[in-house]
C-alpha positions as a Markdown table, in Angstrom:
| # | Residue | x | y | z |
|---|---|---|---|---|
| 1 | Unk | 0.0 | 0.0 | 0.0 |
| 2 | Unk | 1.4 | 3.7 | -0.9 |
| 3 | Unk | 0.2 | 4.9 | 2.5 |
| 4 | Unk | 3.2 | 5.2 | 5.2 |
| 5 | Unk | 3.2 | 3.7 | 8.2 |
| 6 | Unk | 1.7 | 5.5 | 10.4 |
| 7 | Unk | 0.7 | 7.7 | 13.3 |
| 8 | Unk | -1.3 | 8.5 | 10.2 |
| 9 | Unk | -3.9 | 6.1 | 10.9 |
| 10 | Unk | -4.8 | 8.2 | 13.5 |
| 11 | Unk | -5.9 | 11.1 | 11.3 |
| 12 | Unk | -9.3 | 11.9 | 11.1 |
| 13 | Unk | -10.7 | 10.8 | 7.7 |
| 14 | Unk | -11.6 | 13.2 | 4.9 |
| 15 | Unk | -14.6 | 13.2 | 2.1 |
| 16 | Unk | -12.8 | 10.9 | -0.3 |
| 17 | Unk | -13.4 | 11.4 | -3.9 |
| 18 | Unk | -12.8 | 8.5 | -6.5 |
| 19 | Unk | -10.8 | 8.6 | -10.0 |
| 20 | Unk | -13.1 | 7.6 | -12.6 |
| 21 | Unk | -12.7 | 4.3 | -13.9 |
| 22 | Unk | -13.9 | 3.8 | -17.6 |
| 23 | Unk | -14.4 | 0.9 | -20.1 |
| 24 | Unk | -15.9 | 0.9 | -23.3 |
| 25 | Unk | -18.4 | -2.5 | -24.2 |
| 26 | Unk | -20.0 | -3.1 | -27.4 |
| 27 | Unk | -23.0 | -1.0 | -26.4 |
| 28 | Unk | -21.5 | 1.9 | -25.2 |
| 29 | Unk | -19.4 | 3.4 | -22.0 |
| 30 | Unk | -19.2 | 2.8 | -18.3 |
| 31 | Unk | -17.4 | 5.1 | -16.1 |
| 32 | Unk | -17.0 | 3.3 | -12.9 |
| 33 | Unk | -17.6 | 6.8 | -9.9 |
| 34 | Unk | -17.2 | 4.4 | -6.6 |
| 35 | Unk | -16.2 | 0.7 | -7.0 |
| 36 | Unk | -14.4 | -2.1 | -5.3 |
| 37 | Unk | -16.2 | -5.7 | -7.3 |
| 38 | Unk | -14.1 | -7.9 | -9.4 |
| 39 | Unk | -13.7 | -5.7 | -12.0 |
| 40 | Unk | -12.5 | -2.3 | -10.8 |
| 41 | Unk | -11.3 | -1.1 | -7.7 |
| 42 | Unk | -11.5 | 2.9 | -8.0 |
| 43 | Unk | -9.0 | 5.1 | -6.5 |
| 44 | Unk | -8.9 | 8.0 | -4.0 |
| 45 | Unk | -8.6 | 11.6 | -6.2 |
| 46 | Unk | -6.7 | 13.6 | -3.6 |
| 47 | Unk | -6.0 | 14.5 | 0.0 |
| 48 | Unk | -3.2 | 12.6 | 2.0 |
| 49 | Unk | -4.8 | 9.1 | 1.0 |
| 50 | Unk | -4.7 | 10.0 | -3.0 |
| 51 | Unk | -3.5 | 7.1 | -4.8 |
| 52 | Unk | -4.8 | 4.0 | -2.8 |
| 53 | Unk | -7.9 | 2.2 | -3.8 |
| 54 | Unk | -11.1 | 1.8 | -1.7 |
| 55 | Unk | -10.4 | -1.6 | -1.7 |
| 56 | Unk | -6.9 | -0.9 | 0.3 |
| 57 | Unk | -8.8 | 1.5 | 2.4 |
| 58 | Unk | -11.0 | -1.3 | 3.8 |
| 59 | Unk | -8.4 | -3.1 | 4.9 |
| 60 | Unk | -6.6 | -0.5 | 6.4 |
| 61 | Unk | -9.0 | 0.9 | 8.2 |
| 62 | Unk | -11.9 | -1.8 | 8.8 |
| 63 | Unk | -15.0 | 0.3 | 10.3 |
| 64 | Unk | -13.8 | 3.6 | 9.7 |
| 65 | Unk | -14.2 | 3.5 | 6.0 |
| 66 | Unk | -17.7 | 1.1 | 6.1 |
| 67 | Unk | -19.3 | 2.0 | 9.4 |
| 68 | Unk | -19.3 | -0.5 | 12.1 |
| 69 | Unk | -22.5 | -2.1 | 11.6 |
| 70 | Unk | -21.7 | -2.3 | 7.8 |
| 71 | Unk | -18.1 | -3.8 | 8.6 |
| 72 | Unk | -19.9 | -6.5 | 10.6 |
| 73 | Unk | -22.3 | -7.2 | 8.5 |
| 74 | Unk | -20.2 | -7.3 | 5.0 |
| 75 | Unk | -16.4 | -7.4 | 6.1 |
| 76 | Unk | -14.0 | -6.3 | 2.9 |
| 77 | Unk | -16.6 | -6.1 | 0.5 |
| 78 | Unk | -17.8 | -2.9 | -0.2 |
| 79 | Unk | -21.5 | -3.2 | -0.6 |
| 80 | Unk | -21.9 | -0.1 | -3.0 |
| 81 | Unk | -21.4 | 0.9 | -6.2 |
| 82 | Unk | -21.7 | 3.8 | -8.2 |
| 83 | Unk | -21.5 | 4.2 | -12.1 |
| 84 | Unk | -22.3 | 6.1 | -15.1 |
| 85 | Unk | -23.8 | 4.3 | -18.4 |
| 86 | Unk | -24.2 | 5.7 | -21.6 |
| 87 | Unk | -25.7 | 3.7 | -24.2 |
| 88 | Unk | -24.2 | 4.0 | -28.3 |
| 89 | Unk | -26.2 | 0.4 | -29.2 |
| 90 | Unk | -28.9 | -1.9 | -27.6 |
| 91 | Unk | -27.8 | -3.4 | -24.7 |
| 92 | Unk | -28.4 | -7.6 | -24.2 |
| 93 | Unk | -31.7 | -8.2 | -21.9 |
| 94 | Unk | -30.3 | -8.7 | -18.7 |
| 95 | Unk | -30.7 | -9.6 | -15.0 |
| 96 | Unk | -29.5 | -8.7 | -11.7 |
| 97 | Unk | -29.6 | -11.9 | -9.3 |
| 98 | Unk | -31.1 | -11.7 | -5.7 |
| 99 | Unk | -28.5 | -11.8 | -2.9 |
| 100 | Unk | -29.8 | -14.8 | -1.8 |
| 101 | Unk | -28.8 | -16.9 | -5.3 |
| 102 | Unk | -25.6 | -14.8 | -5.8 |
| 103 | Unk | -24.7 | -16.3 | -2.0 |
| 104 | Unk | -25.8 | -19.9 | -2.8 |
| 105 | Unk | -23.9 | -19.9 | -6.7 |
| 106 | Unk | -21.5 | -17.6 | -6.3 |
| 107 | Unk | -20.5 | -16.3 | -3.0 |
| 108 | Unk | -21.2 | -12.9 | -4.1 |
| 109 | Unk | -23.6 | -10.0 | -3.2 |
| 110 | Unk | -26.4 | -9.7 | -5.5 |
| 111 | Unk | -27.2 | -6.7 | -7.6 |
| 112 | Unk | -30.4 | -4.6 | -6.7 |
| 113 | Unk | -30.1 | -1.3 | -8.8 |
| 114 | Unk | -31.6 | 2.5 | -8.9 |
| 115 | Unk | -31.5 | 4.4 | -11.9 |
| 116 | Unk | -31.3 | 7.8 | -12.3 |
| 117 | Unk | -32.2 | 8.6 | -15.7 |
| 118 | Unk | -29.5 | 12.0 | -16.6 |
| 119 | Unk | -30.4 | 12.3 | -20.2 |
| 120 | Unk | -32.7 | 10.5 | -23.0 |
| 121 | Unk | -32.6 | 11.5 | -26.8 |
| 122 | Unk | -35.6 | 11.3 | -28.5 |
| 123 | Unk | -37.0 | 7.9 | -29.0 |
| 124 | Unk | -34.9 | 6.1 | -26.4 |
| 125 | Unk | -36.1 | 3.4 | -25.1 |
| 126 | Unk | -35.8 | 0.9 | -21.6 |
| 127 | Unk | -37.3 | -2.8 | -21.8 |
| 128 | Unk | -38.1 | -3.3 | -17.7 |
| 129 | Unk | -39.7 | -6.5 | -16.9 |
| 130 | Unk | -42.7 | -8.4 | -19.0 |
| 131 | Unk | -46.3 | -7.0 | -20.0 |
| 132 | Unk | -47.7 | -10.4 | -18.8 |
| 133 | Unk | -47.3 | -13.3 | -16.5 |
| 134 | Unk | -44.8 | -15.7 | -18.5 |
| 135 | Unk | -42.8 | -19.0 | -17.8 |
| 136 | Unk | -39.6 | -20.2 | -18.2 |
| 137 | Unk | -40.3 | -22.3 | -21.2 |
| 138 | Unk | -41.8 | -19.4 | -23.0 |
| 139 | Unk | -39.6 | -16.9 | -22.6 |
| 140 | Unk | -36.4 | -19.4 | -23.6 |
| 141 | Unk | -38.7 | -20.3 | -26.6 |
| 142 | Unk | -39.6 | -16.6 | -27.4 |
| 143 | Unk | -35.5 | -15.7 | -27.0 |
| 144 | Unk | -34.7 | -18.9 | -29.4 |
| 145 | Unk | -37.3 | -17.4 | -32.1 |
| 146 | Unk | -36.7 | -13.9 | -31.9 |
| 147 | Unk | -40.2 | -12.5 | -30.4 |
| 148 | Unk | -39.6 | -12.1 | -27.0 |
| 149 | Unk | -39.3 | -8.2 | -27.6 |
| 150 | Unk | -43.6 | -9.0 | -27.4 |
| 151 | Unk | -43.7 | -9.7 | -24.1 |
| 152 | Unk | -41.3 | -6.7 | -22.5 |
| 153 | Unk | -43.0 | -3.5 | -21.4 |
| 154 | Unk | -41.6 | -0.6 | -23.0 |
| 155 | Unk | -40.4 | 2.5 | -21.1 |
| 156 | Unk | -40.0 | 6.1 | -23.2 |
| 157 | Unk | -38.0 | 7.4 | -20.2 |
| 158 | Unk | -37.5 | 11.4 | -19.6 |
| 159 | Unk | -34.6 | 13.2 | -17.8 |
| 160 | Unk | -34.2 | 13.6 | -14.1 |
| 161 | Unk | -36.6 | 10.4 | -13.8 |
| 162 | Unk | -35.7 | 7.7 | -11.2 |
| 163 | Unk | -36.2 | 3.7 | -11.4 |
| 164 | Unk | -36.1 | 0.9 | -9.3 |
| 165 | Unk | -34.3 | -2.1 | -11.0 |
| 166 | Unk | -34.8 | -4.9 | -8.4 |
| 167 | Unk | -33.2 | -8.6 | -8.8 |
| 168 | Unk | -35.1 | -11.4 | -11.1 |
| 169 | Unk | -36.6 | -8.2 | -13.7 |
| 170 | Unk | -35.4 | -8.4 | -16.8 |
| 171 | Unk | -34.2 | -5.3 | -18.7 |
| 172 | Unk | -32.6 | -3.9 | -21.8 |
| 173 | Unk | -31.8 | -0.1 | -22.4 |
| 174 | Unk | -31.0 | 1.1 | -25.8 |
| 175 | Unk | -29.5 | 4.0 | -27.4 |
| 176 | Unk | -29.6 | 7.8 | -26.5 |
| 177 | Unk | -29.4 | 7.2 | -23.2 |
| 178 | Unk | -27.2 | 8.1 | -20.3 |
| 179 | Unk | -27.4 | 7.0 | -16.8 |
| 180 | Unk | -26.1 | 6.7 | -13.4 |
| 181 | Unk | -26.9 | 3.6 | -11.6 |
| 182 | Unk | -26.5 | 3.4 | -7.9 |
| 183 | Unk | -26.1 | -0.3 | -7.4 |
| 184 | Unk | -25.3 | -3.3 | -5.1 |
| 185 | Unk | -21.2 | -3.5 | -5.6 |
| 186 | Unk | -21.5 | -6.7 | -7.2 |
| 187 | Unk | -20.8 | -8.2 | -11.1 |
| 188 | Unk | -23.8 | -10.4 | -10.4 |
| 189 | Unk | -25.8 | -9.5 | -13.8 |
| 190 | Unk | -26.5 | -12.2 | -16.4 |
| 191 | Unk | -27.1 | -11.8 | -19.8 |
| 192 | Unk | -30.1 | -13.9 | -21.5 |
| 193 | Unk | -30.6 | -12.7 | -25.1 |
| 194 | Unk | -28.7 | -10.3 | -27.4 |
| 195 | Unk | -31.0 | -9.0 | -30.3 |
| 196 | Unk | -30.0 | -11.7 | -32.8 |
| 197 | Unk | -26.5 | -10.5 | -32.9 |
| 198 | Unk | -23.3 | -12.6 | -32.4 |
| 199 | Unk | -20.6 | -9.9 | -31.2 |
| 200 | Unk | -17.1 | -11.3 | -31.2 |
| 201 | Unk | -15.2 | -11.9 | -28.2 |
| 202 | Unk | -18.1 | -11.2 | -25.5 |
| 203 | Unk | -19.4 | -13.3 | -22.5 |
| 204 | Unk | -21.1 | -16.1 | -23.2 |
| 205 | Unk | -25.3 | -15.7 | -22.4 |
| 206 | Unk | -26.7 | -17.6 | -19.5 |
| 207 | Unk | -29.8 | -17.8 | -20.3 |
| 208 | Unk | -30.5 | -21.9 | -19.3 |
| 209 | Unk | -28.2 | -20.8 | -16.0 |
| 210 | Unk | -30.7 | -17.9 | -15.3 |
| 211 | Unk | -34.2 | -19.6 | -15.8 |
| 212 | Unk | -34.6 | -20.2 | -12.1 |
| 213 | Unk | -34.0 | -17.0 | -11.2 |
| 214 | Unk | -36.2 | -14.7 | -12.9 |
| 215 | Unk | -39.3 | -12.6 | -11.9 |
| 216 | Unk | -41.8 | -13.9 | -14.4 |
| 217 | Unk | -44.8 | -11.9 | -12.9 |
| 218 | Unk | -46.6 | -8.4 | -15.0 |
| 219 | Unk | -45.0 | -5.6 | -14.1 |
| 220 | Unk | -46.1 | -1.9 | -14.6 |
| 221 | Unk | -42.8 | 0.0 | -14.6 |
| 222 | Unk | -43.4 | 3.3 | -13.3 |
| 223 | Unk | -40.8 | 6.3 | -12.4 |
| 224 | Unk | -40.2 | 6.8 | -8.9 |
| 225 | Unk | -41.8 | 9.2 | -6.7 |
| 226 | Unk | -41.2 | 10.7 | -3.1 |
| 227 | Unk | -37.8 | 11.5 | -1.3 |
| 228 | Unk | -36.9 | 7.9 | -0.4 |
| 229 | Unk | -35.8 | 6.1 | -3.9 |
| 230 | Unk | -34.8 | 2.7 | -1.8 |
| 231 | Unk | -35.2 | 0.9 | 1.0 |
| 232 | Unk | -34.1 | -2.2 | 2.3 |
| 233 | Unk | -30.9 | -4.4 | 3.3 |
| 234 | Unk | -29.1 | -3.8 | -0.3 |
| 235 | Unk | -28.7 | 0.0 | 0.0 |
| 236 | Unk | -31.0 | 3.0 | 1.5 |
| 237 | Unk | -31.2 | 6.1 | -1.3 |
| 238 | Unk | -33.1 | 9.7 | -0.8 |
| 239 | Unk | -33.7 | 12.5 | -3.1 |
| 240 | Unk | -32.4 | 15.5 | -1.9 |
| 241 | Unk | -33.8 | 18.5 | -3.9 |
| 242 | Unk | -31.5 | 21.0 | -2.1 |
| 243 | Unk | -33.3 | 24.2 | -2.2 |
| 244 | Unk | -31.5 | 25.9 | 0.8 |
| 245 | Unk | -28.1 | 25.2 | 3.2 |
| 246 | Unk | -29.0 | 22.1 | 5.2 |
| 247 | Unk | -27.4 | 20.6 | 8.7 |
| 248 | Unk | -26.9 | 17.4 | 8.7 |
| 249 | Unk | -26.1 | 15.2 | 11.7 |
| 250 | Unk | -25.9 | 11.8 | 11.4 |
| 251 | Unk | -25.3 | 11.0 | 15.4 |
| 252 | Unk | -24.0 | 7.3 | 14.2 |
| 253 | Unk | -21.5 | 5.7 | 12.8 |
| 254 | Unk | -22.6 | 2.1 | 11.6 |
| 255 | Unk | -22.6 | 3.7 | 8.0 |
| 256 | Unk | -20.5 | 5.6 | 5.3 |
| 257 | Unk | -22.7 | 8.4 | 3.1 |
| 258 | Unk | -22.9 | 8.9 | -0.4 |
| 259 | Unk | -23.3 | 11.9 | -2.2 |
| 260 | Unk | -24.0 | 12.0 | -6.1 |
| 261 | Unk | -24.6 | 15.6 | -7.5 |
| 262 | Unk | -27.1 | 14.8 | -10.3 |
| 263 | Unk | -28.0 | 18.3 | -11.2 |
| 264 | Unk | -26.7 | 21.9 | -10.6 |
| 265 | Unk | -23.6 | 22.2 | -7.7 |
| 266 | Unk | -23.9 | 21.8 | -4.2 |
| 267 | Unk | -21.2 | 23.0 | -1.3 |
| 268 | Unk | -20.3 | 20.2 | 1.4 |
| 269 | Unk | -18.7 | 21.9 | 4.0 |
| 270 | Unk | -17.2 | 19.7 | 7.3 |
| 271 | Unk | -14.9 | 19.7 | 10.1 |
| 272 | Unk | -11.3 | 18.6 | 9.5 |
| 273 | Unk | -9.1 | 17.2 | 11.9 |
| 274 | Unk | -7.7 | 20.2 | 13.7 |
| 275 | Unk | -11.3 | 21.5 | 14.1 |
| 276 | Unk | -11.2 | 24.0 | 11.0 |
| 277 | Unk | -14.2 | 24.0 | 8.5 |
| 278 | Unk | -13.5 | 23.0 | 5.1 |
| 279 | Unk | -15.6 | 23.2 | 2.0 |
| 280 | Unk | -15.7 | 21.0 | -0.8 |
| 281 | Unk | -17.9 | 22.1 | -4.1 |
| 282 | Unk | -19.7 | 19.0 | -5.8 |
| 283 | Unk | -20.3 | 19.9 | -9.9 |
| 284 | Unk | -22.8 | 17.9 | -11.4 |
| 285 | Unk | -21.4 | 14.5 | -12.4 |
| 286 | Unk | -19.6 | 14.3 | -9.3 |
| 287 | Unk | -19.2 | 11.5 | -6.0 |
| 288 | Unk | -18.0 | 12.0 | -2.4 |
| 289 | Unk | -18.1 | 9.6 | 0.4 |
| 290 | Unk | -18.3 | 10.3 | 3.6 |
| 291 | Unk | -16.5 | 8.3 | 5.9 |
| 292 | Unk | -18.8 | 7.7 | 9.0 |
| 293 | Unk | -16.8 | 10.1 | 11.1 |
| 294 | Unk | -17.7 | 12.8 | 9.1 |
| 295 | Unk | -21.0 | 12.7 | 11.0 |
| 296 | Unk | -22.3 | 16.4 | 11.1 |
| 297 | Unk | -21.9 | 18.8 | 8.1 |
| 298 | Unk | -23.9 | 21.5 | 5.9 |
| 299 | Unk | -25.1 | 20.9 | 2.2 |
| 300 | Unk | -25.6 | 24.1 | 0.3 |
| 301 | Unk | -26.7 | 24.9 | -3.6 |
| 302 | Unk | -24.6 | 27.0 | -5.2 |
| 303 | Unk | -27.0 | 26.7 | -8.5 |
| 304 | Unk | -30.8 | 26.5 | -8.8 |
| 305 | Unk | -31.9 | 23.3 | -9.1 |
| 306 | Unk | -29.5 | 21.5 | -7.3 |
| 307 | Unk | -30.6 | 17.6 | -6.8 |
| 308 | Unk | -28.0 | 14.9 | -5.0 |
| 309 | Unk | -28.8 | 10.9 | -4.5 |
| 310 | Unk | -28.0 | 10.7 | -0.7 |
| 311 | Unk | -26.9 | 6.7 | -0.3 |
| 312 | Unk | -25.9 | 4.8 | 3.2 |
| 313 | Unk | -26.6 | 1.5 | 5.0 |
| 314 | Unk | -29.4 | 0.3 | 6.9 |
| 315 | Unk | -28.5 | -1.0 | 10.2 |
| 316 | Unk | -28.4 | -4.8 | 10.0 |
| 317 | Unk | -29.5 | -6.2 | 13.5 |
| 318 | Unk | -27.8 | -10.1 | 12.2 |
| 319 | Unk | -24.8 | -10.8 | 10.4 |
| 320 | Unk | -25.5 | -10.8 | 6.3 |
| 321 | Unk | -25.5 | -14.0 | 4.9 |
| 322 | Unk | -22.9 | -13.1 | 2.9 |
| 323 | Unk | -20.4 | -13.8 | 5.6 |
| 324 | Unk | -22.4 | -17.0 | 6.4 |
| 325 | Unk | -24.4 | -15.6 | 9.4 |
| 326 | Unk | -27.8 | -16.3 | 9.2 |
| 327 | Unk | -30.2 | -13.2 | 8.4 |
| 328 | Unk | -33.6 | -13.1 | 9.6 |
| 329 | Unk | -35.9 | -12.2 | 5.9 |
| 330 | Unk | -38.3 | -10.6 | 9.0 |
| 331 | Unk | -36.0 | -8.5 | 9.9 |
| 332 | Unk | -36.8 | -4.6 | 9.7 |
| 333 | Unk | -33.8 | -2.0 | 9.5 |
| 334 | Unk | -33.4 | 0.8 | 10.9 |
| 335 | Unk | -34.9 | 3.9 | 9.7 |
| 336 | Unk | -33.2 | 6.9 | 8.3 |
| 337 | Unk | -31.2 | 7.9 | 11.1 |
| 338 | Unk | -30.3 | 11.4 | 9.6 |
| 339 | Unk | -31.2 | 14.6 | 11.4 |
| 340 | Unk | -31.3 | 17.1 | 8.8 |
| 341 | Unk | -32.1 | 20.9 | 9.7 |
| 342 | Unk | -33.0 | 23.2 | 6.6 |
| 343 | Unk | -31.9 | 26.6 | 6.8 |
C-alpha cells in the first residue's frame, strides 16, 4: 500500500473522492464513480490518501471507511457501487440476481439497482420487466425465435426520472441514453438474449443458468416518486432536492454516506481534523463519500436546481448472509437515522 506507516492512521478521515474508472463495451461506455467488485477497484482523487484504492482503504482501516454495523455485517466487501452508463447500441436483456442466489452460486452479493435517468434522446427506449405473467419455457422459446421483444414493457423514459431495478426483472436499455446507476457493488448480472447478434469476443449468455432466477410476474414499470428512492438491506437512497443550506447530523457511525450531485452544484462543507471548517464544491457528475466520522456537516446549492442521491446503510441487526451468518428475511432495518435541519 502507498500509504506510510503510520501515526497517520490516526488522522481523522476526509470526504474521499474517487478517480473515474472507464471501459468501453459493445453497447456503449461505463465510467466506474465508486467501486471495489471484481472488476474495478477505484482510487482515492486527492487529500493525504490519494493514490490507494477503496479496496486498500477497507483493509486498512476496517470500520472507519464502512461503518461498524456495515463492517460486521459485509467485512472487505464494499456493498456499493456507483457508475455512469451511456448507451451507443442496444444493450443484451439482462438480469441482476437476488442476494440470496448470488450467495448460494456464487459467493457474491447480488445486484439490486436504482436508476437515475441523466439524459434521453428522442426515442430512447428501456425494456423493464414483461407486460404479462410468463414462464420459463416461454420466454427461452420466445429468445430462441426472436419475439420475445412482445412480451417486454416498453419505457420512453425522460430526464431527471428515477427507477427501481430490483433482482429477477429483466431489462434492456437502448441507445440515446445516459445513466447513473447506484447499485449493489456486485458483477452479479446475467445476460439472456442479445437482439439476434453474435458480437465477437463477449461473454457467453446464460440464459438456461438464469431460468430459475427470474421474476416472471406483470410488471407496470413506473418512475419513482417521493424522497426515499430505496429501501431495504441492499442500500437506502433519498432524493435531496437541495433548495436551501441544510445541517446534517448523522449522530452514528454504523454507516459511510454517499453523495451524487445529479443536477446543478452543491457545497459540502465539514470539520477537519484540527477542528477547521472545510468546503468542498460537488459539480454535477460528481461523487463524495463520507467516511462515518464525518457525521455532522452543511449541504448548500450553489445553483438553482441543485438535486444529490444521498446513499448509506441500513443498520443490519444479524450478520449478512454473505459472511455466512444467518439473516432473519423478517428483519426490519433501521430507519433513516439522519437529522437534517433546513436553513
Amino acid at each position: 500500500m502507498q500509504m506510510e506507516q503510520y501515526s497517520e492512521e490516526n488522522r481523522k478521515l476526509y470526504p474521499l473522492r474517487f478517480i473515474e474508472a472507464g471501459r468501453d463495451l459493445f453497447w456503449g461506455h461505463l465510467d466506474y464513480c465508486i467501486s471495489d467488485d471484481a472488476v474495478v477497484d477505484t482510487v482515492v482523487r486527492d487529500g493525504w490518501l490519494g493514490g490507494n484504492t477503496l479496496g486498500e482503504l477497507l483493509r486498512t482501516f476496517h470500520e472507519r471507511i464502512a461503518g461498524d454495523n456495515v463492517f460486521d455485517s459485509f467485512g472487505f466487501q464494499f456493498p456499493v457501487m456507483v457508475n455512469r452508463q451511456r448507451f451507443l447500441e442496444r444493450q443484451p436483456l439482462t438480469i441482476g440476481l437476488s442476494d440470496e442466489a448470488a450467495i448460494d452460486c456464487f459467493d457474491s452479493l447480488g445486484k439490486k439497482a436504482l436508476w437515475y435517468i441523466r439524459k434521453a434522446q428522442p426515442g430512447a427506449v428501456i425494456h423493464l420487466g414483461f407486460s404479462r405473467d410468463l414462464d420459463a419455457g416461454e420466454l427461452w422459446r420466445r429468445c430462441e425465435d426472436g419475439t420475445v421483444e412482445e412480451v417486454l414493457n416498453v419505457v420512453h423514459p425522460k430526464e431527471g426520472e428515477f427507477y427501481l431495478v430490483n433482482p429477477g426483472t429483466v431489462y434492456s436499455c437502448g441507445p440515446g441514453l445516459d445513466i447513473v446507476e447506484i447499485a449493489e457493488d456486485s458483477v452479479m448480472s446475467n445476460e439472456l438474449y442479445n437482439w439476434g447478434r453474435d458480437i465477437p469476443g463477449e461473454e457467453p449468455l446464460l440464459l438456461d443458468q438464469s431460468l430459475a432466477f427470474i421474476d416472471y410476474s406483470r410488471l407496470e414499470p413506473k418512475p419513482l416518486e417521493g424522497d426515499v428512492l430505496a429501501s431495504g438491506p441492499e442500500f437506502h437512497a433519498n432524493r435531496v432536492e437541495l433548495k436551501a443550506p441544510v445541517h446534517i447530523s448523522t449522530g452514528s457511525d454504523d454507516t459511510f454516506n454517499i453523495y451524487c450531485c445529479l443536477a446543478g452544484e452543491a457545497s459540502l462543507q465539514y470539520q477537519d481534523g484540527e477542528g477547521e471548517m472545510k468546503e468542498l464544491v460537488l459539480p454535477e457528475g460528481d461523487t463524495v463519500m463520507l467516511p462515518p466520522e464525518i457525521d455532522d456537516y452543511y449541504l448548500a446549492p450553489l445553483k438553482a436546481g441543485t438535486l444529490l442521491a444521498e446513499v448509506f446503510m441500513e443498520r443490519l441487526e444479524v450478520a449478512d448472509p454473505y459472511l455466512g451468518g444467518m439473516a432473519d428475511s423478517d428483519e426490519t432495518p433501521e430507519a433513516d437515522p439522519h437529522e437534517m435541519t433546513w436553513s
